Amino acid sequence: MSQPSVISRRVATAAAVSLALVAGLAACAGPKSSDDADGGSGGSGTSGKPQKGGTLTVLNSNPQEDFDPARLYTSGGGNVPSLVFRTLTTRNRENGAAGAEVVPDLATDLGTPSKNATVWTYTLKDGLKYEDGTAITSADIKYGIERSFAAELSGGAPYLRDWLIGGADYQGPYKDKKGLASIEVPDDKTIVFHLNKPEGEFPFLATQTQTTPVPKAKDTGTKYEEHPVSSGPYKVVTNENDGERLVLERNEHWSAETDEERKAYPDKIDVRSGLDSAVINQRLSASQGVDAAAVTTDTNLGPAELAKVSGDKKLAARVGTGHFGYTNYIAFNPKVKPFDNPKVRQAISYAVDRSSVINAAGGSSLAEPATTYLPNQKSFGYTPYDHFPAGGTGNASKAKELLKEAGYPKGLKVTLTHSNDKDFETSPEIATALQAALKKAGITVELKGLESNDYSDTIHSASKEPGFFLAHWGADWPSGGPFLAPIFDGRQIVKDGANFNTGFLNDASVNKEIDEINKLTDLDAAATRWGALDKKIGEQALTVPLFHPVYKRLFGQDVKNVVISDWTGVLDISQAAVK
Amino acid sequence: MSEALLVQEAGAAPVAAPASGARQFWLRLRAQRAAAVAAAVVLLLLLAALAAPLLAALAGQDPDTYHPDLVDSAAGGVPIGSFGGISADHWFGVEPQTGRDLFARVVYGARVSLGVAVAATVLQVAIGLVVGLAAALGNRWIDQVLSRITDINVALPLMVIALALLAIVPPSFPRPVLIALVIGGINWAGTSKIVRAQALALKSLDFVSAARLAGRGRWSIARRELLPSLAAPVITYAALLFPVNITVEAALSFLGVGIKPPTPSWGQMLTEADTWYQSAPTYLLIPAGLLFVTVLSLTVLGEGVRTALDPRAASRLRIGTGREERGERTKERAS
């Protein structure tokens, strides 16, 4: 009889001790934040002048797998990768819309186009060095790009293969020693690209890590990812379990004079991945010990976590808000009945209840209603339109009217395909919200949830594509091009393999306009034309735009100089300081 | 409660004399206060499940209508008001993000949770009876084969097989039926083992031998002589299986392979609620509390049923040890 009570007493003591510890830590943390309050405005981590030193911890769920510039698929060079890999051009590290601009990095400018934007010439800055002190040459950039064509180093975006002359057949430098003839290096400072068609947005593509210089002598093939040679402010010291733990320390040969974008305040960056998203948010909100100087580059606050944070003013001050060019929408396959009838597609466009969809996605703080396919940002050429106004909660009577005209006076029964991922994007809760809204318009919706891989295979297969499904699209760079061309260019319909033109649109006038815009090197003019094209395509009701996500992410209480651009929507760790 | 334990306890009942009448059973069951209360709770829950549309209509709600005005959209969709938005209109509050009425969802969810458990239990008992009786009454060869199949069935990991089966069946198949079939089809070995053991013991008793000598067929003997005597252990075992089946359905739905939205089930509600435990605790507490009350009541009722059917076994299990009783018996024989 005595044994159980002893155990329970021991447990009780342990609990009391740990409670006391937590209280003690909280007490220690107290004065620190009040110091901040004295020095700056309010107790938030963003106040105070950023200074060099300290260790910034990154708490992530996804590991930095394949940390090789040839294999990374990034938008604008990535967040952690951009600390190690410099590129020809890069994203402007500023808050908001200014951050969606492309700026020079290794190159002196955004490139000089010639021959109708089919030839792009770049000149490198002076004084560029690797982590071992040797000079960076344009031949190394050419070699870095060529590596990305090797089958064993695949993973990057498809643009270089599609755009460079001879790119489609090139096998990479290990099999083809002669290299790719469409990239010329007349001297150590100059590199020239020859494209097979006009591409005014080449400067955007040049931000991706494939334009990172790789010294041929140091290339170890697939093992290069374990210790890539740094051209940026930090070098890789430790890389455990394929990027699960990544420790970066200062690269002494990097010079701030050649790099206007990266601030590099902390002395050390410690990236710890493979964490559960709930754990990351819990640790960031507690902000104890090393977590006080921690950020995350991949974990958003979920709806329930946001509800908790909004009730706590101190915590709410440590939330960074950002916008990434992204649209969640309903897609139709007009080859499947009854979606071949434009009136049916229009009826559904009228019937959607965007307010309940947004609530299902996490509420008005985590999602903004979308009536355009292009994201609601200037850099994309956002041109407001609402061809089938559903209002906030749907226009059921207009939808019924259209269904009647389409020959369905008694309503309609359809199947909505979605994924079973809990991502608040194409997930069951969004589908259920739509199901409830369409019911009001007499449309009975049956839900068909597919597992992640099955979902992605099905919606991107020209033969298996369902008639009515949830989809999403994000930008490779903040412009209308990579948003509209893959989805609406008729020449990009793929019969076998991954097809993204889910509406099977093959309209000669649309195709021609895409070609015309690609010739423009004035990116603002191009943006306006992309916006007009989006408005025109929207009339066909091949998609029903639903919402654009808003990113809300916590950061630790010691983190300063929080910069969130509209390019990534995420706190830029090259700007963050912990002292 | 582990399955092995269930088998052991229910099977520990000695070959009882044929049930001494339903009236006596009721009297014995009513005499146990805990069991009587548990029975009332179970009855209430079953009635609520059956009358779900009526109850929801009484509350003026239905389980599928969205109420976007009842949640704070800017704060992640947390219900407006205290205790998860409990009000005169919404007796259990509303669901975060959607504003759907929780009372309506809970009573409709009871239909799925209890319905699936009832169907699965019936299936387990039916398969167990057929297989167990066939093994006991058939020749050695049939007994060997069926007993090995039963052993394999015992060894099957229920959750793993259920996860695999539910993942491959096309989504057009009605989910509640499928889940009942899967649970019933995988987890019947316990019933079968008890039935076989009891039937083998009964087979050698005089009244069965008499029937056999009278030239009656095997199935006639099984139906007329064995089944009535098997009722007590089988009902007892079924009463203990029922709450297990409820928790299995909840676990499957919690893992995301059970009931699909928008159909509510308690397990499915728990899945949705698990991230909300800090910001909207009532959302989690209501289905969790109901599941707890249901399973507890059913378990207490199951114990009560066993006691009422076989008071001798029950009192032996509770107070004494087997040795004492055997000692008494030896004394009786000696005297």
Coordinates of N, CA and C in Angstrom, one line a residue, chain A residues 45-194:
Chain A
G45 N 10.3 43.2 -30.1 CA 11.6 42.8 -30.5 C 12.2 43.6 -31.6
T46 N 11.3 44.3 -32.3 CA 11.8 45.0 -33.5 C 12.4 46.3 -33.2
S47 N 12.3 46.8 -31.9 CA 12.9 48.1 -31.6 C 14.4 48.0 -31.3
G48 N 15.0 49.1 -31.1 CA 16.5 49.1 -30.8 C 17.3 49.0 -32.0
K49 N 18.5 49.6 -32.0 CA 19.4 49.6 -33.1 C 20.1 48.3 -33.3
P50 N 20.0 47.7 -34.5 CA 20.6 46.4 -34.6 C 22.1 46.5 -34.6
Q51 N 22.8 45.5 -33.9 CA 24.2 45.4 -33.8 C 24.7 44.1 -34.1
K52 N 26.0 44.0 -34.5 CA 26.7 42.8 -34.8 C 26.8 41.9 -33.6
G53 N 26.9 40.6 -33.9 CA 27.2 39.6 -32.8 C 26.0 38.7 -32.5
G54 N 26.3 37.7 -31.7 CA 25.3 36.8 -31.2 C 25.0 35.6 -32.2
T55 N 24.1 34.8 -31.7 CA 23.7 33.6 -32.5 C 22.2 33.7 -32.8
L56 N 21.9 33.6 -34.1 CA 20.5 33.6 -34.5 C 20.1 32.1 -34.7
T57 N 19.0 31.7 -34.0 CA 18.6 30.3 -34.1 C 17.4 30.3 -35.1
V58 N 17.4 29.3 -36.0 CA 16.2 29.2 -36.9 C 15.5 27.9 -36.6
L59 N 14.3 28.0 -36.2 CA 13.5 26.7 -35.9 C 12.6 26.4 -37.0
N60 N 12.8 25.4 -37.7 CA 12.0 25.0 -38.9 C 11.5 23.6 -38.9
S61 N 10.4 23.4 -39.7 CA 9.9 22.1 -39.8 C 10.6 21.3 -40.9
N62 N 10.8 22.0 -42.1 CA 11.5 21.3 -43.2 C 13.0 21.5 -43.2
P63 N 13.7 20.4 -43.3 CA 15.2 20.5 -43.3 C 15.7 21.2 -44.6
Q64 N 16.9 21.7 -44.5 CA 17.5 22.3 -45.7 C 18.1 21.2 -46.5
E65 N 17.3 20.4 -47.2 CA 17.8 19.2 -47.9 C 18.5 19.7 -49.2
D66 N 19.4 18.9 -49.6 CA 20.2 19.1 -50.8 C 20.7 20.5 -50.9
F67 N 21.6 20.9 -49.9 CA 22.0 22.3 -49.8 C 23.1 22.5 -50.9
D68 N 22.7 22.3 -52.1 CA 23.6 22.5 -53.3 C 23.0 23.5 -54.2
P69 N 23.7 24.6 -54.6 CA 23.0 25.6 -55.4 C 22.4 25.1 -56.7
A70 N 22.9 24.0 -57.2 CA 22.3 23.4 -58.4 C 20.9 22.8 -58.2
R71 N 20.7 22.3 -57.0 CA 19.6 21.5 -56.7 C 18.4 22.2 -56.0
L72 N 18.7 23.4 -55.4 CA 17.7 24.2 -54.7 C 16.7 24.8 -55.6
Y73 N 15.4 24.7 -55.3 CA 14.3 25.3 -56.0 C 13.9 26.5 -55.1
T74 N 14.3 27.7 -55.4 CA 14.0 28.8 -54.6 C 13.2 29.9 -55.3
S75 N 12.6 30.8 -54.6 CA 12.1 32.0 -55.1 C 13.0 33.1 -54.7
G76 N 13.8 33.7 -55.6 CA 14.7 34.8 -55.2 C 15.9 34.4 -54.5
G77 N 16.3 33.1 -54.6 CA 17.5 32.7 -53.9 C 17.3 32.1 -52.5
G78 N 16.1 32.1 -52.0 CA 15.8 31.4 -50.7 C 16.2 32.3 -49.6
N79 N 15.9 31.8 -48.4 CA 16.2 32.5 -47.2 C 17.5 32.1 -46.5
V80 N 17.6 30.9 -46.1 CA 18.9 30.3 -45.6 C 19.9 30.2 -46.7
P81 N 19.6 29.6 -47.9 CA 20.6 29.5 -48.9 C 21.2 30.8 -49.3
S82 N 20.4 31.9 -49.3 CA 21.0 33.2 -49.7 C 22.1 33.8 -48.8
L83 N 22.2 33.2 -47.6 CA 23.3 33.6 -46.7 C 24.6 33.0 -47.1
V84 N 24.6 31.9 -47.9 CA 25.8 31.2 -48.3 C 26.1 31.4 -49.8
F85 N 25.0 31.5 -50.6 CA 25.1 31.6 -52.0 C 24.7 32.9 -52.6
R86 N 25.7 33.6 -53.2 CA 25.3 34.9 -53.9 C 25.0 34.5 -55.3
T87 N 24.2 35.4 -55.9 CA 23.7 35.1 -57.3 C 23.9 36.3 -58.1
L88 N 23.7 36.2 -59.4 CA 23.9 37.4 -60.4 C 23.1 38.5 -59.9
T89 N 21.8 38.3 -59.7 CA 20.9 39.3 -59.2 C 20.2 38.7 -57.9
T90 N 19.5 39.6 -57.2 CA 18.8 39.1 -56.0 C 17.6 39.9 -55.7
R91 N 16.9 39.6 -54.7 CA 15.7 40.4 -54.3 C 16.1 41.5 -53.5
N92 N 15.4 42.6 -53.6 CA 15.6 43.8 -52.8 C 15.2 43.5 -51.4
R93 N 16.1 43.7 -50.4 CA 15.8 43.3 -49.0 C 15.1 44.5 -48.3
E94 N 13.9 44.8 -48.7 CA 13.1 45.8 -48.0 C 11.7 45.4 -47.7
N95 N 11.1 46.1 -46.8 CA 9.7 45.7 -46.4 C 8.7 46.0 -47.6
G96 N 7.7 45.2 -47.6 CA 6.6 45.4 -48.5 C 6.8 45.4 -49.9
A97 N 6.2 46.3 -50.7 CA 6.2 46.2 -52.2 C 7.6 46.5 -52.7
A98 N 8.4 47.3 -52.0 CA 9.8 47.6 -52.5 C 10.6 46.3 -52.5
G99 N 10.3 45.4 -51.6 CA 11.0 44.1 -51.5 C 10.7 43.2 -52.6
A100 N 9.7 43.5 -53.5 CA 9.4 42.7 -54.6 C 10.2 43.0 -55.9
E101 N 11.1 44.0 -55.7 CA 12.0 44.4 -56.8 C 13.2 43.5 -56.9
V102 N 13.7 43.4 -58.2 CA 15.0 42.7 -58.4 C 16.1 43.7 -58.4
V103 N 17.2 43.3 -57.7 CA 18.4 44.2 -57.7 C 19.7 43.4 -58.0
P104 N 20.8 44.1 -58.4 CA 22.0 43.4 -58.7 C 22.6 42.8 -57.4
D105 N 23.3 41.6 -57.6 CA 24.0 41.0 -56.5 C 25.5 40.9 -56.8
L106 N 25.9 39.8 -57.5 CA 27.3 39.7 -58.0 C 27.5 40.6 -59.2
A107 N 26.5 40.8 -60.0 CA 26.6 41.7 -61.1 C 26.5 43.1 -60.8
T108 N 27.0 44.0 -61.7 CA 27.0 45.4 -61.4 C 25.6 46.0 -61.7
D109 N 24.8 45.3 -62.5 CA 23.5 45.8 -62.8 C 22.5 44.6 -63.1
L110 N 21.3 44.9 -63.6 CA 20.3 43.8 -63.8 C 20.6 43.1 -65.2
G111 N 21.6 43.5 -65.9 CA 21.9 42.8 -67.1 C 21.6 43.7 -68.3
T112 N 22.3 43.6 -69.4 CA 22.0 44.4 -70.6 C 21.4 43.5 -71.6
P113 N 20.1 43.8 -72.0 CA 19.5 42.9 -73.0 C 19.9 43.4 -74.4
S114 N 19.9 42.5 -75.3 CA 20.1 42.9 -76.7 C 19.4 41.9 -77.6
K115 N 19.3 42.2 -78.9 CA 18.6 41.3 -79.9 C 17.2 40.9 -79.4
N116 N 16.4 41.9 -79.1 CA 15.0 41.7 -78.7 C 14.9 40.8 -77.4
A117 N 15.8 41.1 -76.4 CA 15.8 40.4 -75.1 C 16.1 38.9 -75.3
T118 N 16.8 38.5 -76.3 CA 17.2 37.1 -76.4 C 18.7 36.9 -76.0
V119 N 19.4 38.1 -75.8 CA 20.8 38.0 -75.4 C 20.9 38.9 -74.1
W120 N 21.5 38.3 -73.0 CA 21.6 39.1 -71.8 C 23.1 39.0 -71.4
T121 N 23.7 40.2 -71.1 CA 25.1 40.3 -70.8 C 25.2 40.9 -69.4
Y122 N 26.1 40.3 -68.5 CA 26.3 40.7 -67.1 C 27.8 40.9 -66.9
T123 N 28.1 41.9 -66.1 CA 29.5 42.2 -65.7 C 29.6 42.0 -64.2
L124 N 30.6 41.3 -63.7 CA 30.7 41.1 -62.3 C 31.4 42.3 -61.6
K125 N 31.0 42.5 -60.3 CA 31.6 43.5 -59.5 C 33.1 43.2 -59.2
D126 N 33.9 44.2 -58.8 CA 35.3 43.9 -58.4 C 35.4 43.4 -57.0
G127 N 36.4 42.7 -56.7 CA 36.7 42.3 -55.3 C 35.8 41.2 -54.7
L128 N 35.2 40.4 -55.6 CA 34.4 39.2 -55.1 C 35.2 38.0 -54.8
K129 N 35.0 37.5 -53.6 CA 35.9 36.3 -53.2 C 35.1 35.2 -52.6
Y130 N 35.6 34.0 -52.7 CA 35.0 32.8 -52.0 C 35.5 32.8 -50.6
E131 N 35.0 31.8 -49.8 CA 35.4 31.7 -48.4 C 36.9 31.4 -48.2
D132 N 37.6 30.8 -49.3 CA 39.0 30.6 -49.2 C 39.9 31.7 -49.7
G133 N 39.2 32.8 -50.1 CA 40.0 34.0 -50.5 C 40.3 34.1 -52.0
T134 N 39.9 33.0 -52.7 CA 40.2 33.1 -54.2 C 39.1 33.9 -54.9
A135 N 39.4 34.4 -56.0 CA 38.5 35.3 -56.7 C 37.4 34.6 -57.4
I136 N 36.2 35.2 -57.4 CA 35.0 34.6 -58.2 C 35.1 35.1 -59.6
T137 N 35.0 34.1 -60.5 CA 35.0 34.5 -62.0 C 33.7 34.2 -62.6
S138 N 33.5 34.8 -63.8 CA 32.3 34.5 -64.6 C 32.3 33.1 -65.1
A139 N 33.5 32.5 -65.2 CA 33.5 31.0 -65.7 C 32.9 30.1 -64.6
D140 N 33.1 30.5 -63.3 CA 32.5 29.7 -62.2 C 31.0 29.8 -62.2
I141 N 30.4 31.0 -62.6 CA 29.0 31.1 -62.7 C 28.5 30.2 -63.9
K142 N 29.2 30.2 -65.0 CA 28.8 29.4 -66.1 C 28.8 27.9 -65.7
Y143 N 29.9 27.5 -64.9 CA 30.0 26.1 -64.5 C 28.9 25.8 -63.5
G144 N 28.6 26.7 -62.6 CA 27.5 26.5 -61.7 C 26.2 26.2 -62.4
I145 N 25.9 27.0 -63.4 CA 24.6 26.8 -64.2 C 24.7 25.4 -64.9
E146 N 25.8 25.1 -65.5 CA 26.0 23.8 -66.2 C 25.8 22.6 -65.3
R147 N 26.3 22.7 -64.1 CA 26.1 21.6 -63.1 C 24.6 21.3 -63.0
S148 N 23.7 22.4 -63.0 CA 22.3 22.1 -62.7 C 21.6 21.3 -63.8
F149 N 22.3 21.1 -64.9 CA 21.7 20.3 -66.0 C 22.1 18.8 -65.8
A150 N 23.0 18.5 -64.9 CA 23.3 17.1 -64.7 C 22.2 16.4 -64.0
A151 N 21.9 15.2 -64.5 CA 20.7 14.4 -63.9 C 20.8 14.2 -62.4
E152 N 22.1 14.0 -62.0 CA 22.2 13.7 -60.5 C 22.1 14.9 -59.7
L153 N 22.1 16.1 -60.3 CA 21.9 17.3 -59.5 C 20.6 18.0 -59.8
S154 N 19.6 17.3 -60.2 CA 18.3 17.9 -60.6 C 17.6 18.4 -59.3
G155 N 16.5 19.2 -59.6 CA 15.7 19.7 -58.5 C 15.4 21.2 -58.7
G156 N 16.2 21.9 -59.5 CA 15.9 23.3 -59.7 C 14.7 23.6 -60.6
A157 N 14.4 24.9 -60.8 CA 13.3 25.3 -61.7 C 13.6 24.9 -63.1
P158 N 12.6 24.8 -64.0 CA 12.8 24.3 -65.4 C 13.2 25.4 -66.3
Y159 N 13.3 26.7 -65.9 CA 13.4 27.8 -66.8 C 14.7 27.8 -67.7
L160 N 15.9 27.5 -67.0 CA 17.1 27.5 -67.7 C 17.1 26.5 -68.9
R161 N 16.6 25.3 -68.6 CA 16.5 24.3 -69.6 C 15.6 24.7 -70.8
D162 N 14.5 25.4 -70.4 CA 13.6 25.8 -71.4 C 14.1 27.0 -72.2
W163 N 14.8 27.9 -71.6 CA 15.2 29.2 -72.3 C 16.5 29.2 -73.0
L164 N 17.6 28.5 -72.4 CA 18.9 28.6 -73.0 C 18.9 27.8 -74.3
I165 N 19.6 28.3 -75.3 CA 19.7 27.6 -76.6 C 20.5 26.3 -76.3
G166 N 20.0 25.2 -76.7 CA 20.6 23.9 -76.5 C 20.4 23.3 -75.1
G167 N 19.6 24.1 -74.3 CA 19.4 23.6 -72.9 C 18.6 22.3 -72.8
A168 N 17.7 22.1 -73.7 CA 16.8 20.9 -73.6 C 17.6 19.6 -73.8
D169 N 18.8 19.7 -74.5 CA 19.5 18.5 -74.8 C 20.8 18.3 -74.0
Y170 N 21.1 19.4 -73.2 CA 22.4 19.4 -72.5 C 22.4 18.5 -71.3
Q171 N 23.4 17.7 -71.1 CA 23.5 16.7 -70.1 C 24.3 17.0 -68.9
G172 N 24.9 18.3 -68.8 CA 25.7 18.7 -67.7 C 27.1 18.5 -67.9
P173 N 28.0 19.1 -67.1 CA 29.4 19.2 -67.4 C 30.2 17.8 -67.2
Y174 N 29.5 16.9 -66.4 CA 30.2 15.6 -66.2 C 30.2 14.7 -67.4
K175 N 29.1 14.8 -68.2 CA 29.0 14.0 -69.4 C 29.5 14.7 -70.6
D176 N 29.3 16.1 -70.6 CA 29.6 16.9 -71.8 C 30.6 17.9 -71.4
K177 N 31.9 17.6 -71.5 CA 33.0 18.4 -71.0 C 33.0 19.8 -71.8
K178 N 32.5 19.8 -73.0 CA 32.6 21.1 -73.8 C 31.8 22.2 -73.2
G179 N 30.8 21.8 -72.4 CA 29.9 22.9 -71.8 C 28.8 23.3 -72.7
L180 N 28.1 24.3 -72.2 CA 26.9 24.8 -72.9 C 27.3 26.0 -73.7
A181 N 27.2 25.9 -75.0 CA 27.7 27.0 -75.9 C 26.9 28.3 -75.8
S182 N 25.7 28.2 -75.3 CA 24.8 29.4 -75.2 C 25.2 30.3 -74.0
I183 N 26.1 29.8 -73.2 CA 26.7 30.7 -72.1 C 28.1 31.0 -72.5
E184 N 28.4 32.3 -72.8 CA 29.7 32.7 -73.1 C 30.4 33.5 -72.0
V185 N 31.7 33.2 -71.8 CA 32.5 34.0 -70.9 C 33.7 34.6 -71.6
P186 N 33.5 35.8 -72.2 CA 34.7 36.4 -73.0 C 35.8 36.8 -72.1
D187 N 35.6 37.1 -70.8 CA 36.7 37.4 -69.9 C 36.2 37.0 -68.5
D188 N 37.1 37.2 -67.5 CA 36.8 36.8 -66.1 C 35.6 37.5 -65.5
K189 N 35.3 38.7 -66.1 CA 34.2 39.5 -65.4 C 32.9 39.5 -66.2
T190 N 32.9 38.9 -67.4 CA 31.7 39.0 -68.2 C 31.1 37.7 -68.5
I191 N 29.7 37.6 -68.5 CA 29.0 36.4 -68.9 C 27.9 36.8 -69.8
V192 N 27.7 36.0 -70.8 CA 26.6 36.4 -71.8 C 25.7 35.1 -72.0
F193 N 24.4 35.4 -72.0 CA 23.4 34.3 -72.1 C 22.7 34.4 -73.5
H194 N 22.6 33.4 -74.2 CA 21.9 33.4 -75.5 C 20.6 32.5 -75.3

